[in-house]
Amino acid sequence: MSAAVKYTLGRIGLFVAVVAALWLVEMNIFLKLMLALAFSAALSFFLLKGWRDEMAEEMAVAAERRRAEKERLRSALAGEDQDRETPSD
């Protein structure tokens, strides 16, 4: 499972857990949801640090791979690869 999926499911799980904990408190449902969003965000900052770092690393690797592929394609379109591939006399 990718780190982004794990982190996203962790965030959703924390939100649901906080909503369930606030369900017993007597207040407006909109206020409960807003508090659950704020509390779950704060908790995820500490509890899901490892998954967040893992996801950031995966995203950085993917961005670097896309950058290298983009550069390779630009070189190919500019004809730079053809100069390297043709044997010189």
mmCIF file of C-alpha atoms in Angstrom:
data_model
loop_
_atom_site.group_PDB
_atom_site.id
_atom_site.type_symbol
_atom_site.label_atom_id
_atom_site.label_comp_id
_atom_site.label_asym_id
_atom_site.label_seq_id
_atom_site.Cartn_x
_atom_site.Cartn_y
_atom_site.Cartn_z
ATOM 1 C CA MET A 1 0.000 0.000 0.000
ATOM 2 C CA SER A 2 1.383 3.395 -0.902
ATOM 3 C CA ALA A 3 2.314 5.865 1.798
ATOM 4 C CA ALA A 4 -0.225 8.392 0.505
ATOM 5 C CA VAL A 5 -3.066 5.875 0.919
ATOM 6 C CA LYS A 6 -1.890 4.922 4.410
ATOM 7 C CA TYR A 7 -1.636 8.556 5.476
ATOM 8 C CA THR A 8 -5.030 9.454 3.995
ATOM 9 C CA LEU A 9 -6.724 6.492 5.671
ATOM 10 C CA GLY A 10 -4.998 7.431 8.931
ATOM 11 C CA ARG A 11 -6.328 10.997 8.701
ATOM 12 C CA ILE A 12 -9.846 9.754 7.962
ATOM 13 C CA GLY A 13 -9.618 7.246 10.811
ATOM 14 C CA LEU A 14 -8.546 9.928 13.274
ATOM 15 C CA PHE A 15 -11.381 12.182 12.133
ATOM 16 C CA VAL A 16 -13.944 9.396 12.596
ATOM 17 C CA ALA A 17 -12.524 8.549 16.029
ATOM 18 C CA VAL A 18 -12.734 12.166 17.193
ATOM 19 C CA VAL A 19 -16.289 12.505 15.821
ATOM 20 C CA ALA A 20 -17.240 9.346 17.706
ATOM 21 C CA ALA A 21 -15.735 10.752 20.912
ATOM 22 C CA LEU A 22 -17.566 14.062 20.461
ATOM 23 C CA TRP A 23 -20.842 12.333 19.614
ATOM 24 C CA LEU A 24 -21.611 11.987 23.315
ATOM 25 C CA VAL A 25 -21.168 15.709 23.940
ATOM 26 C CA GLU A 26 -24.313 17.831 23.648
ATOM 27 C CA MET A 27 -23.662 20.479 20.995
ATOM 28 C CA ASN A 28 -24.517 21.450 17.437
ATOM 29 C CA ILE A 29 -23.539 18.803 14.832
ATOM 30 C CA PHE A 30 -21.748 21.425 12.716
ATOM 31 C CA LEU A 31 -19.676 22.470 15.713
ATOM 32 C CA LYS A 32 -18.870 18.814 16.451
ATOM 33 C CA LEU A 33 -17.629 18.319 12.900
ATOM 34 C CA MET A 34 -15.525 21.483 12.987
ATOM 35 C CA LEU A 35 -13.965 20.527 16.323
ATOM 36 C CA ALA A 36 -13.344 16.988 15.049
ATOM 37 C CA LEU A 37 -11.593 18.410 11.995
ATOM 38 C CA ALA A 38 -9.359 20.658 14.115
ATOM 39 C CA PHE A 39 -8.558 18.003 16.732
ATOM 40 C CA SER A 40 -7.882 15.275 14.165
ATOM 41 C CA ALA A 41 -5.551 17.603 12.244
ATOM 42 C CA ALA A 42 -3.617 18.365 15.426
ATOM 43 C CA LEU A 43 -3.453 14.692 16.393
ATOM 44 C CA SER A 44 -2.329 13.637 12.938
ATOM 45 C CA PHE A 45 0.545 16.097 13.134
ATOM 46 C CA PHE A 46 2.006 14.047 15.980
ATOM 47 C CA LEU A 47 0.594 10.549 15.499
ATOM 48 C CA LEU A 48 1.076 10.208 11.735
ATOM 49 C CA LYS A 49 4.510 11.836 11.426
ATOM 50 C CA GLY A 50 6.163 8.671 10.110
ATOM 51 C CA TRP A 51 3.565 8.100 7.405
ATOM 52 C CA ARG A 52 3.656 11.788 6.445
ATOM 53 C CA ASP A 53 7.447 11.683 6.069
ATOM 54 C CA GLU A 54 7.207 8.458 4.059
ATOM 55 C CA MET A 55 4.603 10.037 1.766
ATOM 56 C CA ALA A 56 6.752 13.152 1.306
ATOM 57 C CA GLU A 57 9.731 10.981 0.349
ATOM 58 C CA GLU A 58 7.639 9.060 -2.202
ATOM 59 C CA MET A 59 6.402 12.328 -3.678
ATOM 60 C CA ALA A 60 9.946 13.726 -3.897
ATOM 61 C CA VAL A 61 11.190 10.600 -5.690
ATOM 62 C CA ALA A 62 8.260 10.744 -8.120
ATOM 63 C CA ALA A 63 8.868 14.443 -8.802
ATOM 64 C CA GLU A 64 12.553 13.796 -9.493
ATOM 65 C CA ARG A 65 11.667 10.917 -11.817
ATOM 66 C CA ARG A 66 9.198 13.140 -13.707
ATOM 67 C CA ARG A 67 11.782 15.920 -13.952
ATOM 68 C CA ALA A 68 14.395 13.544 -15.392
ATOM 69 C CA GLU A 69 11.898 12.096 -17.877
ATOM 70 C CA LYS A 70 10.825 15.586 -18.922
ATOM 71 C CA GLU A 71 14.449 16.579 -19.488
ATOM 72 C CA ARG A 72 15.076 13.400 -21.486
ATOM 73 C CA LEU A 73 12.056 14.099 -23.683
ATOM 74 C CA ARG A 74 13.109 17.717 -24.225
ATOM 75 C CA SER A 75 16.547 16.537 -25.293
ATOM 76 C CA ALA A 76 15.036 13.995 -27.678
ATOM 77 C CA LEU A 77 12.738 16.596 -29.213
ATOM 78 C CA ALA A 78 15.619 19.027 -29.629
ATOM 79 C CA GLY A 79 17.564 16.367 -31.508
ATOM 80 C CA GLU A 80 20.356 16.141 -28.978
ATOM 81 C CA ASP A 81 19.962 12.362 -28.613
ATOM 82 C CA GLN A 82 20.403 11.835 -32.360
ATOM 83 C CA ASP A 83 23.797 13.518 -32.293
ATOM 84 C CA ARG A 84 25.004 11.085 -29.627
ATOM 85 C CA GLU A 85 23.608 7.983 -31.337
ATOM 86 C CA THR A 86 25.047 8.516 -34.847
ATOM 87 C CA PRO A 87 28.566 7.140 -35.266
ATOM 88 C CA SER A 88 31.188 9.665 -36.278
ATOM 89 C CA ASP A 89 33.415 9.032 -39.306
#
